[in-house]
Short mmCIF file of N, CA and C in Angstrom, two decimals:
data_model
loop_
_atom_site.label_atom_id
_atom_site.label_comp_id
_atom_site.label_asym_id
_atom_site.label_seq_id
_atom_site.Cartn_x
_atom_site.Cartn_y
_atom_site.Cartn_z
N ALA A 763 0.84 -1.18 0.00
CA ALA A 763 0.00 0.00 0.00
C ALA A 763 0.88 1.24 0.00
N GLU A 764 0.40 2.25 -0.65
CA GLU A 764 1.14 3.51 -0.73
C GLU A 764 0.58 4.48 0.29
N ALA A 765 1.46 5.11 1.06
CA ALA A 765 1.02 6.05 2.09
C ALA A 765 1.03 7.46 1.55
N LYS A 766 -0.01 8.19 1.85
CA LYS A 766 -0.07 9.60 1.48
C LYS A 766 0.42 10.43 2.65
N GLU A 767 0.89 11.63 2.38
CA GLU A 767 1.40 12.51 3.43
C GLU A 767 0.33 12.72 4.50
N GLY A 768 0.72 12.54 5.75
CA GLY A 768 -0.19 12.73 6.88
C GLY A 768 -1.03 11.51 7.19
N ALA A 769 -0.93 10.46 6.37
CA ALA A 769 -1.73 9.26 6.60
C ALA A 769 -1.07 8.39 7.67
N THR A 770 -1.88 7.59 8.34
CA THR A 770 -1.39 6.66 9.34
C THR A 770 -1.52 5.25 8.79
N ILE A 771 -0.44 4.51 8.86
CA ILE A 771 -0.48 3.11 8.44
C ILE A 771 -0.55 2.27 9.70
N GLU A 772 -1.52 1.39 9.74
CA GLU A 772 -1.73 0.57 10.92
C GLU A 772 -1.52 -0.88 10.57
N HIS A 773 -0.71 -1.57 11.35
CA HIS A 773 -0.48 -2.99 11.15
C HIS A 773 -1.18 -3.73 12.28
N LYS A 774 -2.00 -4.70 11.92
CA LYS A 774 -2.68 -5.50 12.94
C LYS A 774 -2.14 -6.92 12.86
N LEU A 775 -1.72 -7.41 14.00
CA LEU A 775 -1.20 -8.77 14.07
C LEU A 775 -2.24 -9.67 14.73
N LYS A 776 -2.41 -10.85 14.18
CA LYS A 776 -3.31 -11.82 14.77
C LYS A 776 -2.47 -13.01 15.23
N VAL A 777 -2.58 -13.35 16.49
CA VAL A 777 -1.81 -14.48 17.01
C VAL A 777 -2.57 -15.75 16.68
N GLU A 778 -1.96 -16.59 15.88
CA GLU A 778 -2.58 -17.85 15.49
C GLU A 778 -2.25 -18.96 16.49
N LYS A 779 -0.99 -18.97 16.93
CA LYS A 779 -0.53 -20.05 17.80
C LYS A 779 0.56 -19.48 18.70
N VAL A 780 0.52 -19.84 19.98
CA VAL A 780 1.56 -19.41 20.91
C VAL A 780 2.25 -20.66 21.43
N GLU A 781 3.59 -20.60 21.44
CA GLU A 781 4.36 -21.73 21.92
C GLU A 781 5.30 -21.29 23.03
N TYR A 782 5.59 -22.20 23.91
CA TYR A 782 6.51 -21.97 25.02
C TYR A 782 7.62 -22.99 24.87
N LYS A 783 8.86 -22.56 24.93
CA LYS A 783 9.97 -23.50 24.77
C LYS A 783 10.37 -24.08 26.12
N ILE A 784 10.31 -25.39 26.22
CA ILE A 784 10.73 -26.12 27.42
C ILE A 784 11.94 -26.95 27.02
N HIS A 785 13.09 -26.59 27.52
CA HIS A 785 14.35 -27.28 27.20
C HIS A 785 14.53 -27.41 25.69
N GLY A 786 14.22 -26.33 24.96
CA GLY A 786 14.43 -26.30 23.51
C GLY A 786 13.30 -26.89 22.69
N THR A 787 12.29 -27.49 23.34
CA THR A 787 11.16 -28.07 22.63
C THR A 787 9.97 -27.13 22.69
N ALA A 788 9.43 -26.77 21.54
CA ALA A 788 8.28 -25.87 21.49
C ALA A 788 7.02 -26.62 21.90
N THR A 789 6.30 -26.08 22.87
CA THR A 789 5.06 -26.68 23.37
C THR A 789 3.95 -25.65 23.28
N PRO A 790 2.82 -25.99 22.65
CA PRO A 790 1.72 -25.02 22.56
C PRO A 790 1.17 -24.69 23.95
N ILE A 791 0.80 -23.44 24.16
CA ILE A 791 0.16 -23.03 25.41
C ILE A 791 -1.16 -22.35 25.08
N LYS A 792 -2.08 -22.38 26.03
CA LYS A 792 -3.42 -21.84 25.81
C LYS A 792 -3.59 -20.50 26.51
N LEU A 793 -4.26 -19.60 25.83
CA LEU A 793 -4.57 -18.29 26.38
C LEU A 793 -5.68 -18.45 27.41
N ALA A 794 -5.46 -17.97 28.63
CA ALA A 794 -6.47 -18.05 29.69
C ALA A 794 -7.30 -16.77 29.76
N TYR A 795 -6.64 -15.63 29.54
CA TYR A 795 -7.33 -14.34 29.65
C TYR A 795 -6.51 -13.29 28.92
N LYS A 796 -7.20 -12.37 28.24
CA LYS A 796 -6.51 -11.23 27.66
C LYS A 796 -7.42 -10.02 27.71
N SER A 797 -6.81 -8.87 27.82
CA SER A 797 -7.55 -7.62 27.85
C SER A 797 -6.68 -6.52 27.25
N LYS A 798 -7.15 -5.95 26.15
CA LYS A 798 -6.42 -4.85 25.54
C LYS A 798 -6.44 -3.63 26.46
N GLU A 799 -7.58 -3.39 27.11
CA GLU A 799 -7.71 -2.25 28.02
C GLU A 799 -6.75 -2.35 29.21
N GLU A 800 -6.63 -3.54 29.77
CA GLU A 800 -5.73 -3.75 30.92
C GLU A 800 -4.30 -4.05 30.48
N ASP A 801 -4.09 -4.27 29.17
CA ASP A 801 -2.78 -4.57 28.61
C ASP A 801 -2.16 -5.78 29.30
N ILE A 802 -2.92 -6.88 29.29
CA ILE A 802 -2.42 -8.10 29.93
C ILE A 802 -2.90 -9.32 29.16
N ALA A 803 -2.05 -10.34 29.16
CA ALA A 803 -2.41 -11.65 28.64
C ALA A 803 -1.90 -12.68 29.64
N VAL A 804 -2.74 -13.64 29.99
CA VAL A 804 -2.39 -14.70 30.94
C VAL A 804 -2.52 -16.02 30.20
N PHE A 805 -1.49 -16.86 30.30
CA PHE A 805 -1.48 -18.14 29.60
C PHE A 805 -1.41 -19.29 30.60
N HIS A 806 -2.01 -20.43 30.22
CA HIS A 806 -1.87 -21.67 30.98
C HIS A 806 -0.66 -22.42 30.44
N LEU A 807 0.27 -22.78 31.31
CA LEU A 807 1.40 -23.60 30.90
C LEU A 807 0.96 -25.06 30.92
N PRO A 808 1.66 -25.91 30.18
CA PRO A 808 1.32 -27.33 30.23
C PRO A 808 1.39 -27.85 31.66
N GLU A 809 0.50 -28.78 32.00
CA GLU A 809 0.43 -29.29 33.37
C GLU A 809 1.71 -29.98 33.82
N ASN A 810 2.46 -30.54 32.87
CA ASN A 810 3.68 -31.27 33.24
C ASN A 810 4.88 -30.34 33.45
N HIS A 811 4.69 -29.03 33.30
CA HIS A 811 5.80 -28.10 33.47
C HIS A 811 5.48 -27.09 34.55
N LYS A 812 6.38 -26.97 35.49
CA LYS A 812 6.19 -26.00 36.57
C LYS A 812 7.35 -25.01 36.55
N LEU A 813 7.02 -23.73 36.60
CA LEU A 813 8.04 -22.69 36.68
C LEU A 813 8.43 -22.50 38.14
N LYS A 814 9.65 -22.09 38.36
CA LYS A 814 10.04 -21.73 39.72
C LYS A 814 9.26 -20.48 40.09
N SER A 815 8.64 -20.51 41.22
CA SER A 815 7.81 -19.41 41.67
C SER A 815 8.63 -18.33 42.36
N TYR A 816 8.18 -17.09 42.22
CA TYR A 816 8.77 -16.02 43.01
C TYR A 816 8.47 -16.36 44.47
N PRO A 817 9.47 -16.40 45.34
CA PRO A 817 9.29 -16.99 46.67
C PRO A 817 8.40 -16.24 47.65
N TYR A 818 8.06 -14.97 47.39
CA TYR A 818 7.32 -14.21 48.39
C TYR A 818 5.84 -14.02 48.08
N GLY A 819 5.40 -14.34 46.90
CA GLY A 819 3.98 -14.27 46.57
C GLY A 819 3.47 -12.86 46.30
N LEU A 820 2.14 -12.76 46.23
CA LEU A 820 1.47 -11.50 45.92
C LEU A 820 1.16 -10.71 47.18
N GLY A 821 1.31 -9.41 47.10
CA GLY A 821 0.98 -8.53 48.20
C GLY A 821 -0.38 -7.89 47.99
N ASP A 822 -0.67 -6.89 48.77
CA ASP A 822 -1.93 -6.15 48.69
C ASP A 822 -1.63 -4.72 48.27
N SER A 823 -1.90 -4.41 47.01
CA SER A 823 -1.57 -3.08 46.49
C SER A 823 -2.54 -2.01 46.98
N ASP A 824 -3.61 -2.39 47.65
CA ASP A 824 -4.55 -1.38 48.19
C ASP A 824 -4.02 -0.74 49.47
N ASN A 825 -3.03 -1.35 50.10
CA ASN A 825 -2.53 -0.85 51.39
C ASN A 825 -1.21 -0.08 51.27
N LEU A 826 -0.96 0.51 50.11
CA LEU A 826 0.28 1.29 49.95
C LEU A 826 0.12 2.66 50.57
N ARG A 827 1.25 3.21 51.04
CA ARG A 827 1.27 4.56 51.61
C ARG A 827 2.16 5.45 50.75
N TYR A 828 1.85 6.73 50.71
CA TYR A 828 2.71 7.68 50.01
C TYR A 828 4.08 7.66 50.66
N GLY A 829 5.12 7.66 49.87
CA GLY A 829 6.48 7.65 50.38
C GLY A 829 7.00 6.27 50.73
N GLN A 830 6.15 5.24 50.64
CA GLN A 830 6.57 3.89 50.99
C GLN A 830 7.66 3.42 50.01
N GLU A 831 8.69 2.80 50.56
CA GLU A 831 9.79 2.32 49.73
C GLU A 831 9.40 1.03 49.02
N VAL A 832 9.72 0.98 47.73
CA VAL A 832 9.47 -0.20 46.91
C VAL A 832 10.73 -0.52 46.11
N GLN A 833 10.77 -1.72 45.56
CA GLN A 833 11.87 -2.14 44.69
C GLN A 833 11.29 -2.45 43.31
N VAL A 834 11.90 -1.87 42.28
CA VAL A 834 11.48 -2.09 40.89
C VAL A 834 12.43 -3.11 40.29
N LEU A 835 11.90 -4.21 39.76
CA LEU A 835 12.70 -5.26 39.14
C LEU A 835 12.43 -5.27 37.65
N GLY A 836 13.48 -5.17 36.86
CA GLY A 836 13.31 -5.16 35.42
C GLY A 836 14.51 -5.74 34.71
N PHE A 837 14.42 -5.74 33.40
CA PHE A 837 15.46 -6.30 32.54
C PHE A 837 15.76 -5.27 31.46
N PRO A 838 16.36 -4.12 31.87
CA PRO A 838 16.57 -3.01 30.94
C PRO A 838 17.36 -3.38 29.69
N HIS A 839 16.83 -2.94 28.57
CA HIS A 839 17.48 -3.12 27.27
C HIS A 839 17.81 -4.59 26.98
N LEU A 840 17.18 -5.49 27.72
CA LEU A 840 17.38 -6.94 27.59
C LEU A 840 18.85 -7.33 27.77
N ASP A 841 19.58 -6.54 28.54
CA ASP A 841 21.00 -6.79 28.75
C ASP A 841 21.32 -7.36 30.13
N TYR A 842 20.60 -6.93 31.16
CA TYR A 842 20.96 -7.30 32.52
C TYR A 842 19.74 -7.16 33.42
N PHE A 843 19.78 -7.85 34.55
CA PHE A 843 18.70 -7.76 35.53
C PHE A 843 19.03 -6.61 36.47
N LEU A 844 18.05 -5.74 36.73
CA LEU A 844 18.30 -4.56 37.55
C LEU A 844 17.22 -4.41 38.62
N VAL A 845 17.65 -4.17 39.85
CA VAL A 845 16.74 -3.87 40.96
C VAL A 845 17.11 -2.49 41.46
N ARG A 846 16.12 -1.61 41.60
CA ARG A 846 16.42 -0.28 42.12
C ARG A 846 15.30 0.18 43.05
N THR A 847 15.66 1.07 43.93
CA THR A 847 14.74 1.56 44.95
C THR A 847 13.95 2.76 44.42
N ALA A 848 12.69 2.82 44.81
CA ALA A 848 11.82 3.97 44.48
C ALA A 848 10.85 4.15 45.65
N HIS A 849 9.99 5.14 45.55
CA HIS A 849 8.99 5.41 46.58
C HIS A 849 7.65 5.69 45.92
N VAL A 850 6.58 5.30 46.58
CA VAL A 850 5.23 5.57 46.06
C VAL A 850 5.02 7.08 46.07
N ALA A 851 4.72 7.64 44.90
CA ALA A 851 4.55 9.09 44.78
C ALA A 851 3.08 9.49 44.79
N SER A 852 2.20 8.69 44.19
CA SER A 852 0.77 8.98 44.21
C SER A 852 -0.01 7.76 43.74
N ARG A 853 -1.27 7.71 44.12
CA ARG A 853 -2.18 6.61 43.73
C ARG A 853 -3.06 7.08 42.59
N VAL A 854 -3.45 6.13 41.74
CA VAL A 854 -4.36 6.42 40.64
C VAL A 854 -5.40 5.30 40.63
N LEU A 855 -6.67 5.67 40.73
CA LEU A 855 -7.74 4.68 40.70
C LEU A 855 -8.28 4.56 39.28
N LYS A 856 -8.78 3.39 38.95
CA LYS A 856 -9.35 3.17 37.62
C LYS A 856 -10.45 4.20 37.39
N GLY A 857 -10.43 4.83 36.24
CA GLY A 857 -11.42 5.86 35.94
C GLY A 857 -10.88 7.26 36.18
N GLU A 858 -9.82 7.39 36.99
CA GLU A 858 -9.16 8.67 37.17
C GLU A 858 -8.09 8.78 36.11
N PHE A 859 -7.31 9.87 36.16
CA PHE A 859 -6.23 10.01 35.20
C PHE A 859 -5.23 8.88 35.40
N SER A 860 -4.94 8.20 34.34
CA SER A 860 -3.95 7.13 34.36
C SER A 860 -3.42 7.01 32.94
N PRO A 861 -2.14 6.74 32.75
CA PRO A 861 -1.61 6.63 31.40
C PRO A 861 -2.31 5.58 30.55
N ASP A 862 -2.82 4.52 31.17
CA ASP A 862 -3.45 3.47 30.37
C ASP A 862 -4.82 3.03 30.91
N ARG A 863 -5.48 3.88 31.67
CA ARG A 863 -6.84 3.66 32.18
C ARG A 863 -6.96 2.47 33.13
N THR A 864 -5.86 2.05 33.76
CA THR A 864 -5.93 1.02 34.78
C THR A 864 -5.57 1.65 36.11
N SER A 865 -5.91 0.98 37.21
CA SER A 865 -5.54 1.53 38.51
C SER A 865 -4.08 1.19 38.79
N GLY A 866 -3.46 2.06 39.57
CA GLY A 866 -2.06 1.83 39.87
C GLY A 866 -1.49 2.94 40.73
N PHE A 867 -0.19 3.10 40.64
CA PHE A 867 0.47 4.15 41.40
C PHE A 867 1.71 4.62 40.66
N PHE A 868 2.08 5.85 40.91
CA PHE A 868 3.30 6.40 40.35
C PHE A 868 4.41 6.25 41.38
N ILE A 869 5.62 6.05 40.87
CA ILE A 869 6.79 6.00 41.73
C ILE A 869 7.70 7.17 41.37
N ASP A 870 8.58 7.55 42.29
CA ASP A 870 9.45 8.70 42.08
C ASP A 870 10.72 8.35 41.30
N ASN A 871 10.65 7.34 40.47
CA ASN A 871 11.77 6.92 39.65
C ASN A 871 11.18 6.52 38.30
N HIS A 872 11.83 6.85 37.21
CA HIS A 872 11.29 6.48 35.91
C HIS A 872 11.64 5.04 35.58
N LEU A 873 10.86 4.45 34.67
CA LEU A 873 11.14 3.11 34.17
C LEU A 873 11.99 3.25 32.92
N VAL A 874 12.76 2.22 32.62
CA VAL A 874 13.56 2.23 31.41
C VAL A 874 13.11 1.09 30.51
N SER A 875 13.51 1.14 29.25
CA SER A 875 13.13 0.12 28.29
C SER A 875 13.51 -1.26 28.85
N GLY A 876 12.57 -2.16 28.85
CA GLY A 876 12.81 -3.50 29.41
C GLY A 876 12.21 -3.69 30.79
N ASP A 877 11.82 -2.59 31.44
CA ASP A 877 11.18 -2.70 32.76
C ASP A 877 9.72 -3.12 32.65
N SER A 878 9.04 -2.72 31.55
CA SER A 878 7.62 -3.01 31.46
C SER A 878 7.39 -4.51 31.46
N GLY A 879 6.39 -4.92 32.22
CA GLY A 879 6.11 -6.34 32.41
C GLY A 879 6.84 -6.93 33.59
N GLY A 880 7.83 -6.20 34.11
CA GLY A 880 8.53 -6.64 35.31
C GLY A 880 7.66 -6.39 36.53
N ILE A 881 8.20 -6.63 37.71
CA ILE A 881 7.41 -6.48 38.93
C ILE A 881 7.97 -5.38 39.83
N THR A 882 7.09 -4.85 40.66
CA THR A 882 7.48 -3.95 41.74
C THR A 882 7.05 -4.62 43.04
N VAL A 883 7.96 -4.63 44.01
CA VAL A 883 7.70 -5.30 45.29
C VAL A 883 7.86 -4.32 46.44
N ARG A 884 7.19 -4.61 47.54
CA ARG A 884 7.40 -3.82 48.76
C ARG A 884 8.80 -4.12 49.29
N SER A 885 9.50 -3.10 49.74
CA SER A 885 10.85 -3.31 50.28
C SER A 885 10.83 -4.03 51.61
N ASP A 886 9.76 -3.87 52.39
CA ASP A 886 9.74 -4.46 53.73
C ASP A 886 9.40 -5.94 53.76
N ASN A 887 8.59 -6.43 52.79
CA ASN A 887 8.23 -7.86 52.82
C ASN A 887 8.43 -8.57 51.48
N HIS A 888 8.86 -7.85 50.46
CA HIS A 888 9.20 -8.39 49.14
C HIS A 888 8.02 -8.98 48.38
N ARG A 889 6.81 -8.70 48.81
CA ARG A 889 5.63 -9.20 48.10
C ARG A 889 5.36 -8.34 46.86
N ILE A 890 4.88 -8.99 45.81
CA ILE A 890 4.60 -8.30 44.54
C ILE A 890 3.37 -7.41 44.72
N ILE A 891 3.53 -6.11 44.41
CA ILE A 891 2.41 -5.18 44.53
C ILE A 891 2.03 -4.54 43.20
N GLY A 892 2.83 -4.78 42.17
CA GLY A 892 2.48 -4.18 40.89
C GLY A 892 3.27 -4.72 39.72
N LEU A 893 2.74 -4.41 38.52
CA LEU A 893 3.40 -4.74 37.27
C LEU A 893 3.89 -3.44 36.63
N ASN A 894 5.15 -3.37 36.30
CA ASN A 894 5.73 -2.18 35.69
C ASN A 894 5.07 -1.91 34.35
N ALA A 895 4.64 -0.66 34.14
CA ALA A 895 3.87 -0.36 32.94
C ALA A 895 4.54 0.65 32.02
N SER A 896 4.67 1.90 32.46
CA SER A 896 5.11 2.95 31.55
C SER A 896 5.63 4.14 32.34
N ASN A 897 6.01 5.19 31.63
CA ASN A 897 6.45 6.44 32.25
C ASN A 897 5.45 7.53 31.94
N PHE A 898 5.34 8.45 32.85
CA PHE A 898 4.59 9.67 32.61
C PHE A 898 5.44 10.79 33.20
N MET A 899 5.91 11.66 32.33
CA MET A 899 6.85 12.71 32.72
C MET A 899 8.07 12.01 33.34
N ASN A 900 8.45 12.30 34.55
CA ASN A 900 9.61 11.64 35.16
C ASN A 900 9.21 10.59 36.19
N TYR A 901 7.98 10.12 36.12
CA TYR A 901 7.48 9.13 37.08
C TYR A 901 7.18 7.82 36.37
N GLY A 902 7.47 6.72 37.06
CA GLY A 902 7.10 5.41 36.54
C GLY A 902 5.68 5.09 36.97
N PHE A 903 4.90 4.49 36.07
CA PHE A 903 3.54 4.07 36.41
C PHE A 903 3.53 2.57 36.60
N ILE A 904 3.03 2.14 37.75
CA ILE A 904 2.97 0.72 38.11
C ILE A 904 1.50 0.34 38.24
N ARG A 905 1.09 -0.74 37.58
CA ARG A 905 -0.30 -1.20 37.69
C ARG A 905 -0.46 -2.01 38.97
N ASP A 906 -1.56 -1.73 39.70
CA ASP A 906 -1.87 -2.47 40.94
C ASP A 906 -1.98 -3.96 40.66
N ILE A 907 -1.37 -4.78 41.48
CA ILE A 907 -1.47 -6.23 41.33
C ILE A 907 -2.87 -6.73 41.68
N ASN A 908 -3.57 -6.03 42.57
CA ASN A 908 -4.90 -6.50 43.00
C ASN A 908 -5.88 -6.65 41.84
N GLN A 909 -5.78 -5.79 40.84
CA GLN A 909 -6.73 -5.87 39.73
C GLN A 909 -6.50 -7.10 38.86
N TYR A 910 -5.36 -7.77 39.02
CA TYR A 910 -5.05 -8.96 38.20
C TYR A 910 -5.20 -10.25 38.97
N LYS A 911 -5.37 -10.20 40.28
CA LYS A 911 -5.44 -11.43 41.07
C LYS A 911 -6.53 -12.38 40.61
N LYS A 912 -7.64 -11.85 40.15
CA LYS A 912 -8.74 -12.72 39.72
C LYS A 912 -8.39 -13.53 38.48
N HIS A 913 -7.34 -13.12 37.75
CA HIS A 913 -6.94 -13.83 36.53
C HIS A 913 -5.79 -14.81 36.77
N LEU A 914 -5.23 -14.80 37.97
CA LEU A 914 -4.07 -15.66 38.24
C LEU A 914 -4.46 -16.93 38.97
#
């Protein structure tokens, strides 16, 4: 197709089949839940395969306090694993201003490429309280883990 000046070209991808590699062998996996609005996809792994679990489990993202210390875990630029300290800067409820219309909180540290999809944990108990999402100005936006618990 030929693009005219000022035109937008949109590419839509349709996922026909999703595979998960287990020791180099591709195994089909099934989609359990997806939401474009929440920007999440949850898959069922084959029953014969178990992933090592994050040892501390899920926390309660509704009980965060302003200024509370958190740890952001990510894989920046797909080069290395990085953990850094941040603090809860403000809360955002679904329906209020939010970069992606989900509930969450801003932290006083920006996210870098490769952080999205990673986790944010409380510094005091290491429980997962959010999924790293995006940046807004100089603040990182973290989606509340509580809104996803029903899908896990």
